[in-house]
Amino acid sequence: MLKSILSGDFPRSRILSIMLVLTFIGLAVAPFMLSGARPLNTAATICIFIVLVASYDLLLGYTGIVSFAHTMFYGIGAYGVGLALDAMGPSWWAVFTGLASALALALVLALMIGLFSLRVRAIFYAMITLAVASAFAILASQLSDFTGGEDGKTFKVPEILSPGFKLIEAEIFGRSIDGKLLTYYLVFTACLLLFLFMLRVVNSPFGRVLQAIRENDFRAEALGYRTVVYRTLANCLAALIAALAGALMALWLRYVGPKTFLSFEVMTDILLIVVIGGMGTLYGAVVGAALFIFAQNYLQSLMAEASEALAGVPILAQAVHPDRWMLWLGILFVLSVYFFPTGIVGKLRNRK
Amino acid sequence: MSEPNVSAAVSPAPTFSEALPKIPMDWAPLLLVPVLALLMLPLVGSFPTWVTLTIAGLAMGMMIFIMASGLTLVFGLMDVLNFGHGAFVSVGAFAATLVLLPLRGWVEADSVLLNLGVVGLAIVVAMLVTGVLGWAFERLIVMPVYGQHLKQILITMGGMIVAEQMITVIWGPEQIPLPLPETFRGALIFGDAAIEKYRLIAVAVGLAVFVTMFLVLNRTKIGLLIRAGVENGEMVEALGYRIRRLFVGVFVAGSALAGLGGVMWGLYKETLTAAMGSEIMVMVFIVIIIGGLGSVGGCFLGAVLVALVANYTGFLIPKLALASNILLMVAILLWRPQGLYAVVKR
């Protein structure tokens, strides 16, 4: 049972298993355990980032492709749903139209970029995706009549998902069953299914070919696998899942804007999470995303205190300023690429 | 220049030009720039506007070239693509403030000599700082991952994040205004066409860098070794040259050029942010892809083309300005998949 759910890919480390189970339980009961908007927001962001990062890991960790266009697909999903809901009013029909057109656009773009540049080397692909993604981000903020420009757009979601909606009057475990809760569980379930689906993909023969390409593309080609086709397929799959994650995020936030969905900061966040969590294993995405988002939301207040305590010391006070936490993460990132390229998960698995 | 004399002195042997037929010069990409500029003249409509646009494009192109040249050379020689190159641009610009802000009096003085002196000093300081930083970067960040592309991309990105954050730690998170020296301000009027002085300066500096690089690469022994290293590094090593030293030297020079580019770019924008380098990097990447990875001449042409196209479309169809770069890149790659001047190596 568990084997078929996890597609035979077990965590293979006791500590890792405990961490995963804790994350799962924590996310599953988050709305009942915690009160207030901020913890729930953190939990939903963790869910979505697990999927987003895992889909990026399909490219980076499993296939060995560096793409900087992942936020573009994330943004396409979000903008698709957001703009459709904004234009057609809050109905499920709008959600599905928006989602379908976003997925179609993501697929076409991924296919085009892939066929255009995946034939050549990794570096080329990285540069082209960087260029295309930044052009897309600027386009999205310039077409302000259509996308709301820099400010983005807020929109209404279907009634069931809106915060004012009450499914039943009574409270369960001291928590009213409102639209926000339903949205959370929609996000949670969708993310869980997507994650298990990706686990299935990477442990299928298709996933094995991707890993073969990562290890030695020349050899994979010699064995008779058309690496361009496999790379392009992986690229399209990752793009579609990223678009789905974006759509979920848009439904959760009831807002789309370039800063949240298309900015380069999101891309560096994804990159940091994948590498620190562990490349080439989807569990790395879970551990990495959970730790990262948690730290992003709570560690910064800790740093603020440290900064105040060090107020007299010139450079050091600046260095522990909460806005500078990327500095420490960047250093951690560089160190982890050197000393433990398999990330937290690889470290835990090798402890035995 | 002296070749004919040499061959005349040893006249019995067949002249070298006969023995080694020269590779025919590839003219087609060179024609792109003038053809593009002339085609745009009727579209823009008025001649003065066209002159202004073209000079602005050239100036922009030169600044991008200065920033991109180091990157493409480093890639050609060492097969390392430094995604953190943008950080050197920012560091260069910020290092210039170390000179320009304390010596504000010189900057505001209405004297060409003082202005040139202070900017020259700023450039020297910026190039020194970025050169040293480049040396450290090569040692600490790049050296352990030679030959591993995936790790290179990741680690240089990480290096860039750290460097950008360090800038905000040292200089603070706010934007820093960087005033243009007094005599560099304003525009020269030729007939109806107004040309900003600073743009002319940028063109001059860019041309100077290009000519210097061209001469060093084609007329000196170091340049010969670099070009040989680009084509076949192992062979250069086998002949007894320490290619590692060459690597470090080129990396330092490339970083210093990025610093120079950063000063020029900072003075052009007149405000500095830590992210200014990574913002311009997209443009730089497009330029070196168009030019052919590793080719300095291609990089020069690519920079001018990209900037001209961006300026013309910015004037004609403003909404398309950034997408125009992508379209240009797609068009060029469809014509020559390896870029304008392919470096035949791998």
XYZ file of C-alpha atoms in Angstrom:
698
model
C 0.000 0.000 0.000
C 2.545 2.546 1.162
C 4.908 1.201 -1.451
C 2.522 1.858 -4.296
C 1.612 5.307 -2.944
C 5.245 6.324 -2.743
C 6.051 4.479 -5.984
C 8.666 2.406 -4.179
C 10.802 5.446 -3.440
C 11.217 5.387 0.321
C 13.016 8.095 2.278
C 15.740 5.558 3.257
C 16.710 7.410 6.428
C 15.048 7.380 9.802
C 15.478 11.080 10.520
C 14.303 11.979 7.042
C 11.206 9.799 7.470
C 10.403 11.490 10.743
C 10.853 14.910 9.156
C 8.606 13.994 6.251
C 5.886 12.544 8.464
C 6.025 15.598 10.717
C 5.778 17.922 7.734
C 2.852 15.950 6.352
C 0.955 15.883 9.625
C 1.790 19.487 10.333
C 0.458 20.618 6.983
C -2.590 18.349 7.191
C -3.796 19.696 10.517
C -2.390 23.211 10.251
C -5.757 25.026 10.158
C -6.901 23.322 13.354
C -3.655 23.600 15.251
C -2.905 27.226 14.574
C -5.079 30.254 14.687
C -4.651 33.420 12.732
C -4.027 34.171 9.100
C -0.241 34.175 9.090
C 0.463 30.549 10.118
C -2.138 29.279 7.669
C -0.605 31.408 4.957
C 2.785 29.929 5.756
C 1.381 26.405 5.568
C -0.278 27.001 2.193
C 2.890 28.594 0.813
C 4.876 25.578 1.972
C 2.457 23.209 0.189
C 2.683 25.129 -3.063
C 6.420 25.609 -2.894
C 6.920 21.888 -2.324
C 5.230 21.250 -5.672
C 6.960 24.149 -7.402
C 10.388 23.155 -6.151
C 9.816 19.464 -6.833
C 8.858 20.268 -10.419
C 12.059 22.302 -10.732
C 13.956 19.362 -9.329
C 12.598 17.273 -12.225
C 14.693 19.536 -14.426
C 17.702 20.356 -12.299
C 18.137 17.294 -10.144
C 16.823 14.544 -12.365
C 17.570 15.690 -15.898
C 20.492 18.019 -15.234
C 19.021 21.051 -16.998
C 19.376 24.503 -15.474
C 16.369 26.616 -16.325
C 15.704 30.156 -15.191
C 12.232 30.230 -16.710
C 10.485 28.268 -14.012
C 8.920 31.339 -12.456
C 7.623 32.266 -15.891
C 5.527 29.094 -15.997
C 4.508 29.594 -12.379
C 3.420 33.093 -13.321
C 1.578 31.894 -16.418
C -0.529 29.562 -14.279
C -1.258 32.287 -11.756
C -2.050 34.966 -14.314
C -4.216 32.537 -16.325
C -6.497 31.830 -13.400
C -6.331 35.344 -12.003
C -7.115 37.185 -15.222
C -9.874 34.742 -16.156
C -11.531 35.193 -12.755
C -11.128 38.931 -13.048
C -12.612 39.108 -16.529
C -15.354 36.465 -16.307
C -16.435 36.858 -12.717
C -16.016 34.391 -9.857
C -17.167 31.065 -11.266
C -15.641 27.606 -11.594
C -16.024 27.933 -15.328
C -13.643 30.888 -15.251
C -11.149 28.934 -13.155
C -11.108 26.078 -15.638
C -10.943 28.295 -18.720
C -8.093 30.246 -17.189
C -6.305 27.095 -16.131
C -6.735 25.426 -19.514
C -5.452 28.405 -21.450
C -2.558 28.856 -19.023
C -1.580 25.210 -19.369
C -1.793 25.445 -23.142
C 0.393 28.554 -23.205
C 2.893 26.997 -20.801
C 3.059 23.856 -22.908
C 3.611 25.749 -26.148
C 6.282 27.981 -24.636
C 8.082 25.085 -22.964
C 8.004 23.126 -26.198
C 9.313 26.058 -28.198
C 12.115 26.947 -25.800
C 12.973 23.286 -25.424
C 13.161 22.466 -29.105
C 14.998 25.682 -29.769
C 17.719 25.387 -27.201
C 17.816 21.968 -25.539
C 19.755 20.528 -28.450
C 22.789 22.443 -27.304
C 24.570 22.545 -24.014
C 23.273 23.257 -20.551
C 24.785 26.715 -20.407
C 23.046 27.839 -23.548
C 19.683 26.736 -22.222
C 20.284 28.530 -18.942
C 21.034 31.807 -20.716
C 18.132 31.578 -23.137
C 15.630 30.824 -20.387
C 16.994 33.725 -18.357
C 16.480 36.067 -21.296
C 13.000 34.794 -22.159
C 11.823 34.834 -18.557
C 12.971 38.387 -17.941
C 11.354 39.531 -21.179
C 8.141 37.852 -20.073
C 8.261 39.511 -16.666
C 8.726 42.934 -18.229
C 5.990 42.257 -20.754
C 3.615 41.300 -17.943
C 4.263 44.518 -16.067
C 4.103 46.654 -19.208
C 0.777 45.365 -20.546
C -0.858 47.106 -17.611
C -4.334 47.338 -19.162
C -4.451 43.582 -19.346
C -2.419 42.400 -16.363
C -2.683 45.264 -13.907
C 0.970 46.190 -14.383
C 3.257 46.414 -11.373
C 0.354 46.523 -8.940
C -1.101 43.268 -10.194
C -4.763 42.403 -9.819
C -6.939 41.266 -6.982
C -9.974 39.245 -7.914
C -12.852 37.285 -6.428
C -12.735 33.497 -6.267
C -15.774 31.177 -6.598
C -18.080 31.582 -3.643
C -17.227 28.293 -1.910
C -13.607 29.408 -1.635
C -14.205 32.972 -0.503
C -13.543 33.727 3.190
C -17.115 34.827 3.841
C -18.587 31.441 2.924
C -19.655 29.108 5.743
C -20.124 25.434 4.914
C -21.786 24.619 8.236
C -22.654 26.932 11.069
C -21.077 24.839 13.823
C -17.415 25.028 14.658
C -15.196 21.932 14.565
C -12.289 21.861 17.026
C -12.838 25.552 17.619
C -12.502 26.399 13.960
C -15.305 27.578 11.718
C -15.539 25.717 8.429
C -15.211 28.673 6.097
C -14.072 29.240 2.548
C -10.477 29.894 3.576
C -10.321 26.459 5.184
C -11.793 24.827 2.094
C -9.274 26.632 -0.100
C -6.501 25.422 2.142
C -7.592 21.834 1.795
C -8.023 22.239 -1.944
C -4.428 23.489 -2.113
C -3.220 20.762 0.247
C -4.914 17.903 -1.638
C -3.886 19.155 -5.046
C -0.295 19.564 -3.912
C -0.231 16.109 -2.334
C -1.575 14.516 -5.521
C 0.842 16.432 -7.715
C 3.732 15.448 -5.498
C 2.793 11.750 -5.570
C 2.369 12.009 -9.321
C 5.893 13.405 -9.657
C 7.183 10.646 -7.415
C 5.535 8.197 -9.794
C 7.127 9.915 -12.789
C 10.674 9.922 -11.483
C 10.469 6.255 -10.511
C 9.045 5.189 -13.853
C 11.218 4.019 -16.752
C 10.851 7.553 -18.115
C 12.364 8.956 -14.927
C 15.230 6.498 -15.142
C 16.037 7.705 -18.637
C 16.095 11.275 -17.346
C 18.608 10.273 -14.694
C 20.666 8.483 -17.308
C 20.745 11.694 -19.331
C 21.859 13.597 -16.256
C 24.670 11.179 -15.580
C 25.920 10.892 -19.138
C 23.864 12.188 -22.008
C 26.234 10.877 -24.614
C 25.869 7.378 -23.289
C 22.108 7.664 -23.018
C 22.018 8.718 -26.638
C 24.245 5.776 -27.556
C 21.855 3.409 -25.788
C 19.207 4.536 -28.216
C 17.274 7.126 -26.219
C 16.619 10.340 -28.057
C 17.845 12.722 -25.398
C 16.343 15.806 -27.035
C 12.890 14.253 -26.881
C 13.280 13.206 -23.266
C 14.685 16.559 -22.216
C 11.897 18.414 -23.969
C 9.277 16.166 -22.379
C 10.761 16.735 -18.935
C 10.805 20.457 -19.633
C 7.128 20.456 -20.657
C 6.090 18.346 -17.690
C 7.916 20.608 -15.250
C 6.383 23.668 -16.911
C 2.848 22.278 -16.645
C 3.248 21.388 -12.978
C 4.736 24.796 -12.247
C 1.745 26.403 -13.961
C -0.607 24.328 -11.805
C 1.270 25.421 -8.699
C 0.935 29.026 -9.850
C -2.808 28.590 -10.343
C -3.161 27.197 -6.815
C -1.175 30.101 -5.400
C -3.366 32.589 -7.245
C -6.498 30.929 -5.845
C -5.021 31.038 -2.369
C -3.845 34.647 -2.459
C -6.759 35.931 -4.585
C -4.149 38.166 -6.164
C -1.702 38.082 -9.058
C 1.213 40.440 -9.498
C 4.659 40.373 -11.075
C 6.546 40.650 -7.791
C 4.960 37.559 -6.250
C 4.972 35.375 -9.337
C 7.474 36.518 -11.922
C 10.315 38.229 -10.115
C 13.814 36.851 -10.173
C 13.779 36.593 -6.390
C 11.273 33.757 -6.605
C 13.599 32.009 -9.028
C 16.583 32.316 -6.691
C 14.387 31.074 -3.833
C 13.535 27.966 -5.848
C 17.170 27.424 -6.735
C 18.271 27.780 -3.115
C 15.588 25.401 -1.866
C 16.422 22.714 -4.421
C 20.134 22.809 -3.729
C 19.915 23.079 0.045
C 17.150 20.480 0.275
C 18.883 18.063 -2.033
C 19.041 17.802 -5.802
C 17.886 14.645 -7.481
C 15.432 13.628 -4.817
C 11.906 14.929 -4.499
C 12.010 14.616 -0.727
C 14.646 17.307 -0.805
C 11.976 19.652 -2.117
C 9.724 18.844 0.846
C 12.396 19.312 3.474
C 13.920 22.330 1.743
C 10.657 24.142 1.104
C 9.335 23.529 4.593
C 12.512 24.773 6.252
C 12.985 27.688 3.875
C 9.463 29.095 4.011
C 9.341 28.589 7.735
C 12.642 30.384 8.158
C 11.589 33.144 5.767
C 8.527 33.821 7.893
C 9.928 33.379 11.358
C 13.714 33.532 11.296
C 13.661 37.115 10.116
C 12.072 38.357 13.310
C 14.849 36.579 15.181
C 17.397 38.358 13.040
C 15.710 41.672 13.754
C 16.292 41.104 17.448
C 19.918 40.174 16.849
C 20.336 43.286 14.729
C 18.942 45.502 17.464
C 21.227 43.874 20.015
C 24.195 44.601 17.776
C 23.078 48.118 16.930
C 26.385 49.637 18.026
C 28.590 47.482 15.789
C 28.680 49.040 12.310
C 29.046 46.273 9.700
C 27.789 43.394 11.812
C 24.492 45.090 12.622
C 23.908 45.501 8.897
C 24.897 41.896 8.250
C 22.286 40.438 10.574
C 19.608 42.899 9.515
C 16.476 40.863 8.636
C 16.596 42.027 5.027
C 20.061 40.517 4.716
C 19.064 36.947 5.352
C 19.685 36.186 1.694
C 23.360 36.848 2.411
C 23.517 33.954 4.827
C 21.431 31.755 2.589
C 23.691 32.575 -0.338
C 26.741 31.564 1.673
C 24.961 28.384 2.767
C 24.089 27.756 -0.879
C 27.674 28.102 -2.101
C 28.931 25.908 0.710
C 26.325 23.258 0.027
C 27.148 23.127 -3.687
C 30.731 22.365 -2.645
C 30.533 20.234 0.411
C 27.227 18.463 0.234
C 25.910 18.630 -3.312
C 23.224 16.116 -2.418
C 21.775 18.554 0.107
C 20.123 17.828 3.423
C 18.488 14.648 2.157
C 21.702 13.219 0.761
C 23.480 14.027 4.021
C 20.806 12.266 6.041
C 20.780 9.214 3.784
C 24.533 8.786 4.036
C 24.588 8.875 7.808
C 24.004 5.186 8.366
C 52.856 45.203 -41.278
C 56.427 43.958 -41.615
C 55.512 40.689 -43.271
C 56.188 41.745 -46.875
C 59.743 42.782 -45.946
C 60.396 39.478 -44.239
C 59.158 37.471 -47.184
C 61.172 39.676 -49.527
C 64.308 38.936 -47.522
C 63.857 35.195 -47.937
C 62.552 35.545 -51.435
C 63.518 32.141 -52.900
C 60.950 30.312 -50.786
C 57.302 30.717 -51.770
C 55.800 33.644 -49.909
C 53.858 32.793 -46.793
C 50.665 34.171 -48.142
C 50.782 31.563 -50.866
C 51.784 28.735 -48.581
C 49.086 29.439 -46.024
C 45.941 30.699 -47.676
C 44.211 33.151 -45.389
C 40.808 32.297 -44.032
C 38.461 34.517 -46.014
C 37.055 37.323 -43.904
C 33.443 36.825 -42.981
C 31.880 40.128 -43.999
C 28.169 39.381 -43.747
C 27.750 40.076 -40.000
C 29.744 43.301 -40.307
C 27.249 44.595 -42.825
C 24.323 44.031 -40.453
C 24.899 47.189 -38.423
C 25.050 49.749 -41.258
C 22.253 47.996 -43.144
C 20.058 48.024 -40.068
C 20.821 51.680 -39.358
C 20.099 52.733 -42.946
C 16.890 50.696 -43.121
C 15.617 52.445 -40.037
C 16.216 55.934 -41.456
C 13.009 56.083 -43.527
C 11.023 54.400 -40.734
C 12.137 56.892 -38.110
C 11.309 59.698 -40.508
C 13.376 62.654 -39.403
C 17.136 62.686 -39.843
C 18.032 64.481 -36.577
C 15.971 62.013 -34.546
C 17.682 59.175 -36.365
C 21.120 60.577 -35.549
C 20.203 60.954 -31.891
C 18.785 57.447 -31.742
C 21.757 55.912 -33.512
C 24.329 57.638 -31.307
C 22.340 56.656 -28.216
C 22.261 53.081 -29.474
C 25.973 53.074 -30.180
C 26.740 54.444 -26.718
C 24.540 51.863 -25.053
C 26.085 49.154 -27.218
C 29.603 50.187 -26.240
C 28.769 50.061 -22.551
C 27.220 46.623 -22.930
C 30.246 45.532 -24.932
C 32.597 46.597 -22.154
C 30.612 44.538 -19.685
C 30.160 41.540 -22.000
C 33.666 41.316 -23.448
C 35.215 39.936 -20.281
C 32.499 37.358 -19.928
C 32.789 36.056 -23.450
C 36.586 35.917 -23.298
C 36.499 34.003 -20.028
C 34.005 31.611 -21.513
C 36.017 31.124 -24.667
C 39.242 30.435 -22.832
C 38.146 28.488 -19.805
C 34.721 27.199 -20.756
C 33.361 28.891 -17.650
C 30.240 30.964 -17.886
C 30.217 33.269 -14.934
C 26.605 33.954 -13.988
C 27.968 36.177 -11.251
C 29.546 38.560 -13.759
C 26.751 41.043 -13.073
C 27.938 41.377 -9.499
C 31.271 42.736 -10.763
C 29.381 45.402 -12.680
C 27.597 46.482 -9.513
C 30.755 46.316 -7.429
C 32.610 48.425 -9.998
C 29.939 51.097 -9.929
C 29.816 51.151 -6.143
C 33.589 51.223 -5.882
C 33.543 54.349 -8.052
C 31.527 56.090 -5.358
C 34.546 55.713 -3.077
C 36.270 58.269 -5.278
C 33.429 60.284 -6.743
C 31.563 61.090 -3.547
C 34.490 62.278 -1.378
C 35.921 64.277 -4.282
C 32.612 65.923 -4.970
C 34.370 69.230 -5.478
C 36.256 67.884 -8.476
C 33.088 66.405 -9.913
C 31.216 69.671 -9.639
C 34.123 71.787 -10.866
C 33.597 73.332 -14.268
C 36.891 72.068 -15.610
C 37.383 69.299 -18.133
C 40.732 68.314 -16.665
C 39.493 67.925 -13.104
C 36.419 66.048 -14.294
C 38.433 63.695 -16.443
C 40.917 63.215 -13.621
C 38.316 62.292 -11.077
C 36.490 59.929 -13.427
C 39.786 58.364 -14.468
C 40.716 57.872 -10.828
C 37.298 56.340 -10.150
C 37.767 53.976 -13.078
C 41.199 52.927 -11.863
C 39.894 52.269 -8.364
C 36.868 50.390 -9.672
C 38.989 48.233 -11.959
C 41.424 47.487 -9.156
C 38.646 46.501 -6.777
C 36.845 44.304 -9.298
C 40.129 42.838 -10.501
C 41.064 41.760 -6.987
C 37.543 40.529 -6.413
C 37.721 38.592 -9.679
C 40.950 36.980 -8.546
C 39.342 35.936 -5.254
C 36.220 34.777 -7.080
C 38.282 32.625 -9.420
C 40.217 31.103 -6.532
C 37.327 30.482 -4.166
C 34.281 30.001 -6.319
C 35.218 28.917 -9.814
C 38.412 26.897 -9.453
C 36.931 23.803 -7.796
C 34.271 23.389 -10.472
C 36.180 23.652 -13.758
C 34.599 21.419 -16.332
C 31.326 20.931 -14.446
C 28.786 23.160 -16.100
C 25.867 22.502 -13.831
C 27.822 23.266 -10.689
C 29.390 26.299 -12.336
C 26.025 27.838 -13.059
C 24.784 27.143 -9.540
C 27.885 28.285 -7.750
C 28.391 31.466 -9.722
C 24.732 32.329 -9.133
C 25.360 31.777 -5.438
C 28.449 33.959 -5.640
C 26.368 36.687 -7.223
C 23.736 36.538 -4.491
C 26.417 36.816 -1.825
C 28.229 39.646 -3.618
C 25.039 41.644 -4.119
C 24.102 41.218 -0.487
C 27.585 42.253 0.582
C 27.143 45.472 -1.388
C 24.010 46.262 0.581
C 25.802 45.380 3.804
C 28.690 47.734 3.038
C 26.967 50.588 1.239
C 23.493 50.253 2.759
C 20.276 49.265 1.048
C 19.330 52.688 -0.342
C 19.935 53.841 -3.892
C 23.023 55.994 -4.204
C 22.933 58.950 -6.564
C 26.042 59.222 -8.727
C 26.183 62.654 -10.311
C 27.688 63.056 -13.747
C 30.668 65.459 -13.761
C 29.795 69.033 -14.660
C 31.425 69.222 -18.077
C 30.019 65.831 -19.162
C 26.492 67.081 -18.833
C 24.324 68.520 -21.545
C 24.252 67.906 -25.244
C 26.055 69.047 -28.344
C 23.839 70.408 -31.067
C 24.667 69.504 -34.660
C 22.089 71.150 -36.871
C 18.859 69.805 -35.436
C 20.352 66.723 -33.859
C 21.105 66.796 -30.154
C 23.773 64.396 -28.961
C 24.433 63.981 -25.275
C 28.101 64.502 -24.494
C 28.289 61.538 -22.181
C 27.129 59.227 -24.948
C 30.001 60.383 -27.133
C 32.369 59.690 -24.254
C 30.891 56.218 -23.857
C 31.381 55.544 -27.561
C 34.986 56.714 -27.330
C 35.748 54.572 -24.283
C 34.060 51.542 -25.830
C 35.995 51.925 -29.066
C 39.214 52.349 -27.118
C 38.559 49.143 -25.172
C 37.702 47.275 -28.345
C 40.786 48.486 -30.208
C 43.018 47.709 -27.236
C 41.578 44.239 -26.878
C 41.875 43.664 -30.602
C 45.511 44.735 -30.627
C 46.403 42.750 -27.538
C 44.735 39.636 -28.882
C 46.191 39.905 -32.375
C 49.542 41.589 -31.939
C 51.063 40.364 -28.688
C 52.366 37.071 -27.444
C 49.881 36.991 -24.587
C 47.106 37.492 -27.120
C 48.496 34.705 -29.244
C 48.493 32.381 -26.259
C 44.953 33.364 -25.339
C 43.732 32.739 -28.856
C 45.564 29.431 -28.933
C 44.061 28.558 -25.573
C 40.581 29.256 -26.885
C 41.169 26.878 -29.778
C 43.054 24.131 -27.990
C 44.022 24.562 -24.373
C 45.703 21.173 -24.026
C 48.049 21.911 -26.888
C 49.106 25.186 -25.274
C 49.850 23.294 -22.073
C 51.763 20.656 -23.985
C 53.959 23.386 -25.432
C 54.995 24.298 -21.921
C 52.896 27.324 -21.086
C 51.124 27.496 -17.780
C 47.579 27.877 -18.901
C 46.399 28.241 -15.299
C 48.168 31.596 -15.047
C 46.593 32.637 -18.307
C 43.203 31.642 -16.933
C 43.626 33.724 -13.810
C 44.941 36.673 -15.782
C 42.051 36.629 -18.208
C 39.539 36.206 -15.416
C 40.988 39.188 -13.554
C 41.041 41.260 -16.740
C 37.467 40.277 -17.534
C 36.324 41.243 -14.041
C 38.160 44.552 -14.245
C 36.436 45.263 -17.560
C 33.103 44.510 -15.900
C 34.083 47.059 -13.262
C 34.857 49.635 -15.940
C 31.526 48.858 -17.562
C 29.873 49.297 -14.187
C 31.356 52.796 -13.731
C 30.261 53.833 -17.220
C 26.807 52.363 -16.728
C 26.442 53.880 -13.269
C 27.349 57.348 -14.529
C 24.880 56.875 -17.358
C 22.017 55.884 -15.061
C 23.165 58.331 -12.333
C 21.699 56.117 -9.592
C 23.176 52.920 -8.238
C 21.373 49.873 -6.897
C 22.923 46.571 -5.872
C 20.821 44.785 -8.477
C 21.911 46.993 -11.381
C 24.449 44.410 -12.519
C 22.107 41.460 -12.557
C 19.522 43.561 -14.383
C 21.908 44.311 -17.227
C 23.106 40.693 -17.313
C 20.122 39.589 -19.367
C 21.190 42.006 -22.080
C 24.791 40.822 -21.754
C 23.813 37.188 -22.158
C 21.764 37.943 -25.247
C 24.746 39.834 -26.657
C 27.230 37.029 -26.162
C 24.810 34.434 -27.519
C 24.258 36.567 -30.620
C 27.961 37.181 -31.037
C 28.919 33.546 -30.675
C 30.096 32.371 -27.259
C 33.769 33.188 -26.876
C 34.158 35.599 -29.772
C 35.212 39.150 -28.922
C 34.451 40.549 -32.377
C 31.052 38.896 -32.385
C 30.398 40.287 -28.930
C 31.162 43.808 -30.177
C 28.822 43.482 -33.145
C 26.182 41.803 -31.018
C 26.269 44.582 -28.422
C 25.883 47.297 -31.034
C 23.104 45.390 -32.804
C 21.144 44.701 -29.625
C 21.397 48.286 -28.436
C 20.485 49.762 -31.820
C 17.504 47.455 -32.224
C 16.361 48.224 -28.671
C 16.628 51.960 -29.315
C 14.842 51.897 -32.659
C 11.999 49.711 -31.416
C 11.821 51.779 -28.244
C 11.128 54.762 -30.481
C 8.892 53.067 -33.057
C 6.971 50.493 -30.969
C 7.719 51.210 -27.287
C 5.821 48.181 -25.941
C 8.036 45.799 -27.889
C 11.347 47.245 -26.702
C 12.472 44.346 -24.543
C 10.880 41.579 -26.569
C 12.835 43.001 -29.519
C 16.051 41.590 -28.032
C 14.589 38.119 -27.883
C 13.269 38.412 -31.435
C 16.659 39.621 -32.633
C 18.326 36.703 -30.887
C 15.910 34.196 -32.413
C 16.417 35.703 -35.863
C 20.213 35.623 -35.595
C 20.255 32.086 -34.249
C 18.002 30.887 -37.029
C 20.482 32.359 -39.477
C 23.610 31.207 -37.624
C 22.840 28.738 -34.857
C 26.267 29.236 -33.245
C 26.051 33.036 -33.222
C 27.537 35.576 -35.630
C 31.122 34.431 -35.276
C 31.213 30.863 -34.089
C 34.241 29.828 -32.079
C 35.006 26.419 -33.501
C 36.128 24.361 -30.569
C 33.651 22.000 -29.104
